[in-house]
Amino acid sequence: MSDNLIHIENVNKTYVVKGGDDVEVLKNVSLDISNNEFVCVVGPSGCGKTTLLNIVAGLETFNSGLVQMEGQNIIGPGPDRGVIFQQYALFPWMTVRKNIEYGMKYLNKYTAKEKYEISDKYIKMVNLVGFENFYPKELSGGMKQRVAIARAYAISPKVMLMDEPFGALDAQTRAQLQEDLLRTWEKEKTTCFFITHDVDEAVLLASKVVIMSSKPGQIKEIVKIDLPYPRNQATKLDDQFNVYKNHIWDIVYKMYLEVNK
Amino acid sequence: MFSKSKSGYSGPRKSRKLKDFGDGPKKTQRLITAVSIISGILLWFIITKIPSINTFLASPKQVFGAFMSETAANNRYWKDIAISLQRVFVGFGLGFLCAIPIAFLMGWYPKFRNLVEPWIQFFRTIPPIALIPLVILALGLGEKSKYTVIFISTFLVMVVTIFQGIREVDRTLVKAAYTFGATDKNIFFDIMIPAAFPFILVAARLGIATALTTLIAAELTGTTFGIGARIQGAQQFMNTSIVLLGIISIGVIGYALDKIILLIEKKTTRWK
Ligand SMILES: Nc1ncnc2c1ncn2[C@@H]1O[C@H](COP(=O)(O)OP(=O)(O)O)[C@@H](O)[C@H]1O
Ligand SMILES: [Mg+2]
């Protein structure tokens, strides 16, 4: 139990829509995330994945239930959780380095020199040496997401909350960033809560895959992925990988058939 | 093997030049601009040779003559320019200083926005020139009434533009800042202001253009000094060269002020 980092219990969330029916987005969602886990959430578009992540991030309210981190209720956003948005969310008026340093600004923990050194370390980690003084508009999508990842890691959060971070990238860039993320996780072991709609990606990265169904969003099944780390793209050729993948696909496909009956 | 055939290979493809909506080469740009300016002045020179046109449109030579005499005769010209510029800067400056905080307050507090927005939208539809008689009745013919009219007109354009800019700030950036532990105050100073800054400059450009329009309208009635007053006075004496000199002076001032703001924009928003 002491190993438990995030505790989500019977969370319900309904959006009130003006002049329409209320949307029940999450129904009795319960989930525990332990320290050093890599949890991937898969589910059809609109099933409430983003809503769930935003609730954990403290960016969204919920109607009932319990959401805790290390036994404390989550009441708002904070630097103990690093959030990666699909659309990068880099500050366009700041260079790569300034973006990364900005993340550390409100920690009031580091001097300017320390911030500079830490940003250097994470710029190296995401392979962006030489791009320190570039503005976001001068970077490709993959590079932007690398900056966002460096910025989040630089504040040393207890958990990374990633909302389809590679969803907008081309297949090759995506494969590269998946590997880089695996390397980082294998080294730093920062707990990851990672949303995707790509089953391959989920099985490749996760130690635990959470399958959600939609309307209302519920947790359908949790699958532990017992493939050894370190993993890389070649892991996808493993027989066991495909067993997991087919199993998850089966569930996702059955849900699809049910919804479209 | 490579026998000639009508449908076969016929040399390298001559590629079509496709429209890219770019600016074209810098050198060509400069050349065309120079040609345009010179031929414009030349055309002006030629058409003012026609007597029936010259009765109302002074020639370049006459305008230059007017410029020399106006600057010589107890510095009338520079005095007019200075007083007009002062009116622009005071009215525009006040408008700018009020528009920024009010636009931000509107963006920050929805209640404040609901309170003031109907008034701003209503007064914005009234041409500022229509307010001149009322302002003169209230404040007389002195400087105060000029400042006030320019202030009102520039404030209204700028507050609307800046507010629009604040509304367009990407909300994901605000969320991202919150996740780093930003307070509401941090969001305001570190995110909203820099993100809205380009719109503040756009607003300033619109404000300057509005200020000049309102300035001339305000100077056409009951004032002795200022560019507008000088144009009006010269018209009564059929002095077409001074009329044209005044018009050109306004154009030069507007152009120069606009260029200054563009330069600031270029220097400060390289990230755009
Ligand atoms: N602000 C909102 N108001 C009303 N409905 C919303 C709002 N945000 C999301 N929804 C609805 O909630 C459901 C879940 O959305 P989301 O969490 O973004 O799903 P996912 O990330 O899984 O695609 C969708 O049906 C969406 O239309
Ligand atoms: Mg989503």
Coordinates of C-alpha atoms and ligand atoms in Angstrom, one line a residue:
Chain A
M1 CA 0.0 0.0 0.0
S2 CA 2.9 2.4 0.8
D3 CA 4.0 1.7 -2.7
N4 CA 0.8 3.2 -4.1
L5 CA 1.2 6.6 -5.7
I6 CA -2.2 7.4 -7.2
H7 CA -5.5 6.2 -5.9
I8 CA -8.6 6.7 -8.0
E9 CA -11.8 5.4 -6.4
N10 CA -15.3 5.4 -7.8
V11 CA -14.9 8.6 -9.7
N12 CA -17.9 9.9 -11.6
K13 CA -17.9 12.8 -14.0
T14 CA -20.8 14.4 -15.8
Y15 CA -20.5 17.3 -18.1
V16 CA -23.5 19.6 -18.0
V17 CA -24.3 20.7 -21.5
K18 CA -26.3 23.9 -22.0
G19 CA -29.5 23.2 -23.9
G20 CA -28.7 19.5 -24.3
D21 CA -28.5 16.2 -22.5
D22 CA -25.8 15.9 -19.8
V23 CA -22.9 13.8 -20.8
E24 CA -21.9 11.1 -18.4
V25 CA -18.2 10.8 -19.1
L26 CA -16.8 8.7 -16.3
K27 CA -18.7 6.1 -14.3
N28 CA -17.3 4.4 -11.2
V29 CA -13.8 4.6 -12.4
S30 CA -11.3 3.1 -9.9
L31 CA -7.6 2.7 -10.6
D32 CA -4.4 2.4 -8.5
I33 CA -1.0 3.4 -9.9
S34 CA 2.1 2.3 -8.0
N35 CA 5.5 3.9 -7.9
N36 CA 7.6 3.2 -11.0
E37 CA 4.7 1.8 -12.9
F38 CA 4.2 2.6 -16.6
V39 CA 0.4 2.6 -17.0
C40 CA -1.1 3.0 -20.5
V41 CA -4.8 3.7 -21.0
V42 CA -6.4 2.7 -24.3
G43 CA -10.0 3.1 -25.4
P44 CA -12.1 4.5 -28.2
S45 CA -12.1 8.2 -28.9
G46 CA -14.5 10.1 -26.6
C47 CA -14.4 7.5 -23.9
G48 CA -13.1 9.9 -21.3
K49 CA -9.4 9.3 -21.3
T50 CA -8.5 13.0 -21.5
T51 CA -11.0 13.8 -18.8
L52 CA -9.5 11.2 -16.5
L53 CA -6.0 12.4 -17.0
N54 CA -7.1 16.0 -16.5
I55 CA -8.7 15.0 -13.2
V56 CA -5.5 13.5 -12.0
A57 CA -3.6 16.6 -13.2
G58 CA -6.0 18.7 -11.2
L59 CA -7.1 20.6 -14.2
E60 CA -10.7 19.2 -14.2
T61 CA -13.2 18.7 -11.4
F62 CA -15.3 15.6 -10.8
N63 CA -18.7 14.9 -9.3
S64 CA -18.0 12.2 -6.8
G65 CA -15.4 9.8 -5.8
L66 CA -11.8 10.0 -4.5
V67 CA -8.6 11.0 -6.3
Q68 CA -5.5 11.0 -4.2
M69 CA -1.8 11.1 -4.6
E70 CA 0.3 9.7 -1.8
G71 CA -2.8 9.7 0.4
Q72 CA -3.6 13.4 -0.2
N73 CA -6.6 14.6 -2.1
I74 CA -5.8 16.2 -5.4
I75 CA -7.4 19.6 -5.4
G76 CA -5.5 21.3 -8.2
P77 CA -2.6 21.2 -10.6
G78 CA 0.9 21.2 -9.2
P79 CA 4.6 20.5 -10.1
D80 CA 4.5 17.0 -8.5
R81 CA 2.8 15.9 -11.7
G82 CA 4.3 16.7 -15.1
V83 CA 1.7 17.0 -17.8
I84 CA 2.4 16.4 -21.5
F85 CA -0.3 17.6 -23.9
Q86 CA -0.9 16.3 -27.3
Q87 CA -0.5 19.8 -28.8
Y88 CA 2.9 20.3 -27.0
A89 CA 1.8 23.5 -25.2
L90 CA 5.2 25.2 -25.6
F91 CA 5.3 29.0 -25.0
P92 CA 5.9 30.4 -28.5
W93 CA 7.7 33.5 -27.2
M94 CA 10.3 31.5 -25.3
T95 CA 13.2 29.6 -26.8
V96 CA 13.7 25.9 -26.2
R97 CA 15.9 26.7 -23.2
K98 CA 13.6 29.4 -21.8
N99 CA 10.7 27.0 -22.1
I100 CA 12.5 24.3 -20.0
E101 CA 13.7 26.9 -17.5
Y102 CA 10.2 28.3 -17.2
G103 CA 8.9 25.0 -15.9
M104 CA 11.2 25.3 -12.9
K105 CA 10.4 29.0 -12.2
Y106 CA 7.8 28.6 -9.5
L107 CA 9.6 25.8 -7.7
N108 CA 11.7 28.6 -6.1
K109 CA 14.3 26.0 -5.6
Y110 CA 17.0 26.7 -8.1
T111 CA 19.3 29.6 -8.9
A112 CA 19.5 30.9 -12.4
K113 CA 22.7 29.0 -12.9
E114 CA 21.2 25.7 -11.6
K115 CA 18.2 26.1 -13.9
Y116 CA 20.6 26.6 -16.8
E117 CA 22.5 23.5 -15.9
I118 CA 19.4 21.4 -15.4
S119 CA 18.0 22.6 -18.7
D120 CA 21.3 21.6 -20.3
K121 CA 21.0 18.1 -18.8
Y122 CA 17.5 17.6 -20.2
I123 CA 18.2 19.1 -23.5
K124 CA 20.9 16.5 -23.8
M125 CA 18.5 13.8 -22.7
V126 CA 16.0 14.6 -25.5
N127 CA 18.8 15.0 -28.1
L128 CA 18.2 18.7 -28.8
V129 CA 21.7 20.0 -28.3
G130 CA 22.3 22.8 -30.7
F131 CA 18.6 23.9 -30.7
E132 CA 18.7 25.7 -27.3
N133 CA 18.0 29.1 -28.8
F134 CA 15.4 28.1 -31.3
Y135 CA 11.8 29.2 -31.0
P136 CA 9.0 26.6 -31.1
K137 CA 7.9 27.7 -34.5
E138 CA 11.3 26.7 -35.9
L139 CA 11.0 23.1 -34.7
S140 CA 9.3 20.0 -36.1
G141 CA 6.4 18.4 -34.3
G142 CA 8.6 15.6 -32.9
M143 CA 11.2 18.2 -31.6
K144 CA 8.5 20.2 -30.0
Q145 CA 7.2 17.2 -28.1
R146 CA 10.8 16.5 -27.0
V147 CA 11.0 20.0 -25.6
A148 CA 7.8 19.4 -23.7
I149 CA 9.1 16.2 -22.3
A150 CA 12.3 17.8 -21.2
R151 CA 10.4 20.6 -19.6
A152 CA 8.3 18.2 -17.7
Y153 CA 11.2 16.0 -16.6
A154 CA 13.2 19.0 -15.5
I155 CA 10.8 19.6 -12.6
S156 CA 11.4 16.0 -11.3
P157 CA 7.7 15.2 -11.0
K158 CA 6.6 12.1 -9.1
V159 CA 4.4 11.1 -12.1
M160 CA 4.3 12.0 -15.8
L161 CA 0.8 12.4 -17.2
M162 CA 0.9 12.1 -21.0
D163 CA -2.2 12.6 -23.1
E164 CA -1.6 11.0 -26.5
P165 CA 1.8 12.7 -26.7
F166 CA 2.8 11.0 -30.0
G167 CA -0.6 11.1 -31.6
A168 CA 0.1 13.9 -34.0
L169 CA 3.5 12.5 -35.2
D170 CA 4.5 10.5 -38.2
A171 CA 5.2 6.8 -37.8
Q172 CA 9.0 7.0 -37.8
T173 CA 9.2 10.0 -35.4
R174 CA 6.7 8.2 -33.2
A175 CA 8.8 5.0 -33.1
Q176 CA 11.9 7.0 -32.2
L177 CA 10.2 8.9 -29.4
Q178 CA 8.7 5.7 -28.0
E179 CA 12.2 4.3 -27.7
D180 CA 13.6 7.4 -26.2
L181 CA 10.8 7.4 -23.7
L182 CA 11.5 3.8 -22.8
R183 CA 15.2 4.6 -22.3
T184 CA 14.3 7.5 -20.0
W185 CA 11.8 5.5 -18.0
E186 CA 14.1 2.5 -17.7
K187 CA 16.7 4.9 -16.3
E188 CA 14.7 7.3 -14.1
K189 CA 11.8 5.1 -13.3
T190 CA 9.5 8.1 -13.1
T191 CA 5.9 6.7 -12.9
C192 CA 4.0 7.2 -16.2
F193 CA 0.3 7.5 -16.8
F194 CA 0.2 7.5 -20.6
I195 CA -2.9 7.8 -22.8
T196 CA -3.0 6.4 -26.3
H197 CA -5.5 5.0 -28.7
D198 CA -2.8 2.8 -30.3
V199 CA -2.8 -0.7 -28.9
D200 CA 0.7 -1.4 -30.2
E201 CA 2.1 1.6 -28.5
A202 CA 0.3 0.6 -25.2
V203 CA 1.7 -2.9 -25.2
L204 CA 5.2 -1.8 -26.2
L205 CA 5.5 0.8 -23.4
A206 CA 3.3 -0.3 -20.5
S207 CA 3.8 -2.5 -17.5
K208 CA 0.0 -2.3 -17.2
V209 CA -2.6 -1.5 -19.8
V210 CA -6.0 -0.2 -18.8
I211 CA -8.8 -0.7 -21.3
M212 CA -11.7 1.7 -21.2
S213 CA -15.1 1.4 -22.7
S214 CA -17.2 4.4 -23.7
K215 CA -20.6 5.9 -23.0
P216 CA -20.1 6.1 -20.1
G217 CA -16.4 5.7 -19.7
Q218 CA -15.6 2.7 -17.6
I219 CA -12.6 0.5 -16.9
K220 CA -13.3 -2.7 -18.8
E221 CA -10.2 -4.6 -18.0
I222 CA -6.6 -4.2 -16.7
V223 CA -3.9 -6.3 -18.4
K224 CA -0.5 -6.7 -16.8
I225 CA 2.2 -6.8 -19.4
D226 CA 4.9 -9.2 -18.3
L227 CA 7.4 -8.4 -21.1
P228 CA 10.9 -7.7 -19.7
Y229 CA 12.5 -4.3 -20.0
P230 CA 14.6 -2.9 -21.7
R231 CA 12.3 -3.0 -24.6
N232 CA 12.6 -1.6 -28.1
Q233 CA 10.8 -1.8 -31.5
A234 CA 12.0 -5.4 -31.9
T235 CA 9.9 -6.3 -28.9
K236 CA 7.0 -6.1 -31.3
L237 CA 8.2 -9.3 -33.0
D238 CA 8.0 -11.2 -29.7
D239 CA 5.3 -13.9 -29.6
Q240 CA 4.2 -12.9 -26.2
F241 CA 3.9 -9.2 -27.4
N242 CA 1.4 -10.4 -30.0
V243 CA -0.6 -12.5 -27.5
Y244 CA -1.1 -9.3 -25.4
K245 CA -1.8 -7.3 -28.4
N246 CA -4.4 -9.7 -29.8
H247 CA -6.1 -10.1 -26.4
I248 CA -6.5 -6.3 -26.1
W249 CA -7.6 -5.9 -29.7
D250 CA -10.2 -8.5 -29.1
I251 CA -11.7 -6.6 -26.2
V252 CA -11.5 -3.3 -28.0
Y253 CA -13.1 -4.8 -31.1
K254 CA -15.9 -6.4 -29.2
M255 CA -16.7 -3.1 -27.6
Y256 CA -16.8 -1.5 -31.0
L257 CA -19.3 -4.2 -32.3
E258 CA -21.5 -3.6 -29.2
V259 CA -21.6 0.1 -29.7
N260 CA -22.3 -0.2 -33.4
K261 CA -24.9 -3.0 -33.1
Chain B
M1 CA 15.5 1.9 -78.9
F2 CA 14.9 5.6 -78.3
S3 CA 13.1 6.2 -81.5
K4 CA 11.2 9.4 -81.7
S5 CA 7.6 9.2 -81.0
K6 CA 5.0 11.8 -80.5
S7 CA 4.2 10.7 -77.0
G8 CA 7.7 9.9 -76.0
Y9 CA 10.5 11.7 -74.1
S10 CA 10.9 15.2 -75.3
G11 CA 13.6 16.8 -73.2
P12 CA 13.5 18.0 -69.7
R13 CA 10.2 19.2 -68.4
K14 CA 10.0 22.9 -68.3
S15 CA 8.4 23.4 -64.9
R16 CA 5.5 25.8 -64.6
K17 CA 6.0 28.7 -62.2
L18 CA 3.4 28.2 -59.5
K19 CA 2.0 31.0 -57.4
D20 CA 3.5 30.9 -54.0
F21 CA 2.1 34.2 -52.7
G22 CA 5.5 35.2 -51.5
D23 CA 7.1 38.7 -51.7
G24 CA 9.5 38.0 -54.6
P25 CA 13.2 38.8 -54.6
K26 CA 14.2 41.7 -52.4
K27 CA 16.1 43.5 -55.2
T28 CA 13.1 43.4 -57.6
Q29 CA 10.9 44.6 -54.8
R30 CA 13.1 47.6 -54.2
L31 CA 13.4 48.4 -57.9
I32 CA 9.6 48.3 -58.5
T33 CA 9.0 50.5 -55.4
A34 CA 11.5 53.1 -56.6
V35 CA 10.0 53.0 -60.1
S36 CA 6.5 53.4 -58.7
I37 CA 7.4 56.4 -56.5
I38 CA 9.3 58.2 -59.3
S39 CA 6.6 57.7 -61.9
G40 CA 3.9 58.8 -59.5
I41 CA 5.7 62.1 -58.9
L42 CA 6.3 62.4 -62.6
L43 CA 2.6 61.8 -63.3
W44 CA 1.7 64.4 -60.8
F45 CA 4.1 66.8 -62.5
I46 CA 2.6 66.2 -65.9
I47 CA -1.1 66.4 -65.0
T48 CA -0.6 69.6 -63.1
K49 CA 0.6 71.1 -66.4
I50 CA -3.0 71.0 -67.5
P51 CA -4.5 74.4 -66.4
S52 CA -7.9 73.1 -65.4
I53 CA -6.4 70.6 -63.1
N54 CA -3.8 73.0 -61.8
T55 CA -6.5 75.3 -60.5
F56 CA -7.2 72.8 -57.6
L57 CA -4.1 70.6 -57.7
A58 CA -0.8 72.3 -57.1
S59 CA 2.3 71.0 -58.8
P60 CA 5.3 69.4 -57.0
K61 CA 7.2 72.6 -57.5
Q62 CA 4.4 74.8 -56.1
V63 CA 4.1 72.5 -53.0
F64 CA 7.9 72.6 -52.5
G65 CA 7.6 76.4 -52.8
A66 CA 4.8 76.4 -50.2
F67 CA 7.0 74.3 -47.9
M68 CA 9.9 76.8 -48.2
S69 CA 7.7 79.8 -47.5
E70 CA 5.7 78.1 -44.7
T71 CA 8.9 77.1 -42.9
A72 CA 10.5 80.5 -43.5
A73 CA 7.5 82.6 -42.4
N74 CA 7.9 82.6 -38.6
N75 CA 8.0 78.8 -38.6
R76 CA 4.3 78.4 -39.1
Y77 CA 4.7 75.0 -40.6
W78 CA 6.6 73.4 -37.8
K79 CA 4.3 75.0 -35.2
D80 CA 1.3 73.3 -37.0
I81 CA 3.1 70.0 -37.1
A82 CA 4.1 70.2 -33.5
I83 CA 0.7 71.1 -32.2
S84 CA -1.0 68.3 -34.3
L85 CA 1.5 65.7 -33.1
Q86 CA 1.0 66.8 -29.5
R87 CA -2.7 66.3 -29.9
V88 CA -2.1 62.8 -31.5
F89 CA 0.3 61.7 -28.8
V90 CA -1.7 63.0 -25.8
G91 CA -5.0 61.5 -27.1
F92 CA -3.5 58.3 -28.4
G93 CA -1.3 57.9 -25.3
L94 CA -4.3 58.3 -22.9
G95 CA -6.3 55.9 -25.1
F96 CA -3.5 53.3 -25.1
L97 CA -2.9 53.6 -21.3
C98 CA -6.6 53.0 -20.6
A99 CA -7.2 50.4 -23.3
I100 CA -4.6 47.9 -22.0
P101 CA -5.8 47.5 -18.4
I102 CA -9.5 47.7 -19.3
A103 CA -9.0 45.0 -22.1
F104 CA -7.2 42.8 -19.6
L105 CA -9.8 43.3 -16.9
M106 CA -12.4 42.3 -19.4
G107 CA -10.5 39.2 -20.3
W108 CA -9.9 38.4 -16.7
Y109 CA -13.2 39.1 -15.0
P110 CA -16.3 38.0 -17.1
K111 CA -18.5 40.1 -14.8
F112 CA -16.5 43.2 -15.6
R113 CA -16.7 42.3 -19.3
N114 CA -20.5 42.0 -19.2
L115 CA -20.6 45.3 -17.5
V116 CA -18.6 47.4 -20.0
E117 CA -18.9 45.5 -23.2
P118 CA -22.4 46.7 -24.3
W119 CA -21.2 50.3 -23.9
I120 CA -18.0 49.8 -25.8
Q121 CA -19.7 48.0 -28.6
F122 CA -22.4 50.7 -28.8
F123 CA -20.0 53.7 -28.9
R124 CA -17.7 51.9 -31.3
T125 CA -20.4 52.0 -34.0
I126 CA -20.6 55.8 -33.7
P127 CA -18.2 57.6 -36.0
P128 CA -16.0 59.6 -33.6
I129 CA -16.5 62.7 -35.7
A130 CA -20.2 62.7 -34.7
L131 CA -19.0 63.3 -31.1
I132 CA -17.1 66.5 -31.9
P133 CA -20.0 69.0 -31.6
L134 CA -20.9 67.5 -28.3
V135 CA -17.4 67.6 -26.9
I136 CA -17.0 71.2 -28.1
L137 CA -20.2 72.1 -26.3
A138 CA -18.9 70.4 -23.1
L139 CA -15.2 71.4 -23.2
G140 CA -15.0 74.4 -25.5
L141 CA -12.7 74.9 -28.5
G142 CA -9.4 74.4 -26.7
E143 CA -6.9 71.6 -26.5
K144 CA -9.0 69.6 -24.1
S145 CA -11.7 68.9 -26.6
K146 CA -9.1 67.7 -29.2
Y147 CA -7.5 65.4 -26.7
T148 CA -10.8 64.1 -25.6
V149 CA -12.1 63.2 -29.1
I150 CA -8.9 61.5 -30.0
F151 CA -8.8 59.7 -26.7
I152 CA -12.3 58.3 -27.1
S153 CA -11.9 57.2 -30.7
T154 CA -8.5 55.5 -30.2
F155 CA -9.5 54.0 -26.9
L156 CA -12.5 52.3 -28.4
V157 CA -10.6 50.7 -31.3
M158 CA -7.7 49.6 -29.2
V159 CA -9.7 48.1 -26.3
V160 CA -11.7 46.0 -28.7
T161 CA -8.6 44.7 -30.5
I162 CA -6.6 44.0 -27.4
F163 CA -9.5 42.2 -25.8
Q164 CA -9.9 40.1 -28.9
G165 CA -6.2 39.2 -28.6
I166 CA -6.6 38.1 -25.0
R167 CA -9.5 35.9 -25.9
E168 CA -7.4 34.2 -28.5
V169 CA -4.6 33.2 -26.1
D170 CA -4.3 29.4 -26.3
R171 CA -5.9 28.0 -23.1
T172 CA -3.6 25.0 -23.2
L173 CA -0.7 27.4 -22.4
V174 CA -2.6 28.6 -19.4
K175 CA -3.2 25.0 -18.3
A176 CA 0.5 24.1 -18.9
A177 CA 1.5 27.0 -16.7
Y178 CA -0.8 25.9 -13.9
T179 CA 0.8 22.5 -13.9
F180 CA 4.1 24.1 -13.2
G181 CA 2.6 25.7 -10.1
A182 CA 1.7 29.1 -11.5
T183 CA -0.6 31.3 -9.4
D184 CA -3.3 33.4 -11.0
K185 CA -0.9 36.4 -10.8
N186 CA 1.8 34.4 -12.5
I187 CA -0.7 33.5 -15.3
F188 CA -1.5 37.1 -15.8
F189 CA 2.1 38.5 -16.0
D190 CA 4.0 35.5 -17.4
I191 CA 1.4 34.1 -19.9
M192 CA -1.4 36.5 -20.7
I193 CA 0.7 39.7 -21.2
P194 CA 3.4 38.2 -23.5
A195 CA 0.9 36.1 -25.4
A196 CA -1.3 39.1 -26.0
F197 CA 1.6 41.4 -26.8
P198 CA 1.4 41.1 -30.6
F199 CA -2.2 42.2 -30.4
I200 CA -1.2 45.2 -28.4
L201 CA 1.0 46.3 -31.2
V202 CA -1.8 45.6 -33.8
A203 CA -4.0 47.8 -31.6
A204 CA -1.4 50.5 -31.5
R205 CA -1.3 50.6 -35.3
L206 CA -5.0 50.8 -35.6
G207 CA -5.0 53.5 -32.9
I208 CA -2.5 55.7 -34.7
A209 CA -4.5 55.5 -37.9
T210 CA -7.7 56.4 -36.0
A211 CA -5.9 59.2 -34.1
L212 CA -4.9 60.9 -37.4
T213 CA -8.4 60.7 -38.9
T214 CA -10.0 62.1 -35.7
L215 CA -7.3 64.8 -35.4
I216 CA -8.0 66.3 -38.8
A217 CA -11.7 66.2 -38.3
A218 CA -11.3 67.9 -34.9
E219 CA -9.0 70.6 -36.4
L220 CA -11.3 71.5 -39.2
T221 CA -13.6 73.5 -36.9
G222 CA -12.8 76.6 -34.8
T223 CA -9.0 76.2 -34.4
T224 CA -6.2 78.3 -35.6
F225 CA -3.3 76.0 -35.3
G226 CA -2.7 72.4 -36.4
I227 CA -2.4 70.8 -39.8
G228 CA -6.1 70.4 -40.2
A229 CA -6.7 74.1 -39.4
R230 CA -4.0 75.1 -41.8
I231 CA -5.6 73.1 -44.6
Q232 CA -9.0 74.6 -43.8
G233 CA -7.5 78.2 -43.7
A234 CA -5.6 77.8 -47.0
Q235 CA -8.7 76.4 -48.7
Q236 CA -10.6 79.7 -48.0
F237 CA -7.8 81.6 -49.8
M238 CA -7.8 79.1 -52.6
N239 CA -4.1 78.4 -51.7
T240 CA -4.0 75.0 -53.3
S241 CA -0.3 74.4 -52.7
I242 CA -0.7 74.8 -48.9
V243 CA -3.7 72.5 -49.0
L244 CA -1.7 69.8 -50.7
L245 CA 1.3 70.4 -48.5
G246 CA -0.9 69.8 -45.4
I247 CA -2.3 66.6 -46.9
I248 CA 1.1 65.2 -47.8
S249 CA 2.4 66.1 -44.3
I250 CA -0.3 64.0 -42.7
G251 CA 0.5 61.1 -45.0
V252 CA 4.2 61.3 -44.1
I253 CA 3.4 61.5 -40.4
G254 CA 1.0 58.5 -40.6
Y255 CA 3.4 56.5 -42.7
A256 CA 6.4 57.2 -40.3
L257 CA 4.5 56.4 -37.1
D258 CA 3.2 53.1 -38.7
K259 CA 6.7 52.2 -39.7
I260 CA 8.0 52.8 -36.2
I261 CA 5.4 50.4 -34.7
L262 CA 6.2 47.9 -37.4
L263 CA 9.9 48.1 -36.5
I264 CA 9.1 47.5 -32.8
E265 CA 7.0 44.6 -33.8
K266 CA 9.8 43.1 -35.9
K267 CA 12.3 43.6 -33.0
T268 CA 10.1 42.2 -30.3
T269 CA 8.1 39.4 -31.9
R270 CA 10.6 37.4 -33.7
W271 CA 9.0 34.3 -32.3
K272 CA 5.8 34.9 -34.2
Ligands
LIG1 N1 -16.1 20.7 -21.7 C1 -16.9 19.7 -22.2 N2 -18.3 19.8 -22.2 C2 -19.1 18.8 -22.6 N3 -18.7 17.6 -23.0 C3 -17.3 17.4 -23.0 C4 -16.4 18.4 -22.6 N4 -15.2 17.9 -22.7 C5 -15.3 16.6 -23.1 N5 -16.6 16.3 -23.3 C6 -17.2 15.0 -23.8 O1 -16.7 14.0 -22.9 C7 -16.4 12.9 -23.6 C8 -15.0 12.4 -23.2 O2 -14.1 13.3 -23.7 P1 -12.5 13.1 -23.6 O3 -12.2 12.9 -22.2 O4 -11.8 14.2 -24.3 O5 -12.4 11.7 -24.4 P2 -11.1 11.0 -25.1 O6 -9.9 11.8 -24.6 O7 -11.1 9.6 -24.6 O8 -11.2 11.1 -26.5 C9 -16.7 13.1 -25.0 O9 -17.9 12.6 -25.4 C10 -16.7 14.6 -25.1 O10 -17.5 15.0 -26.2
MG2 MG -8.4 12.8 -25.6

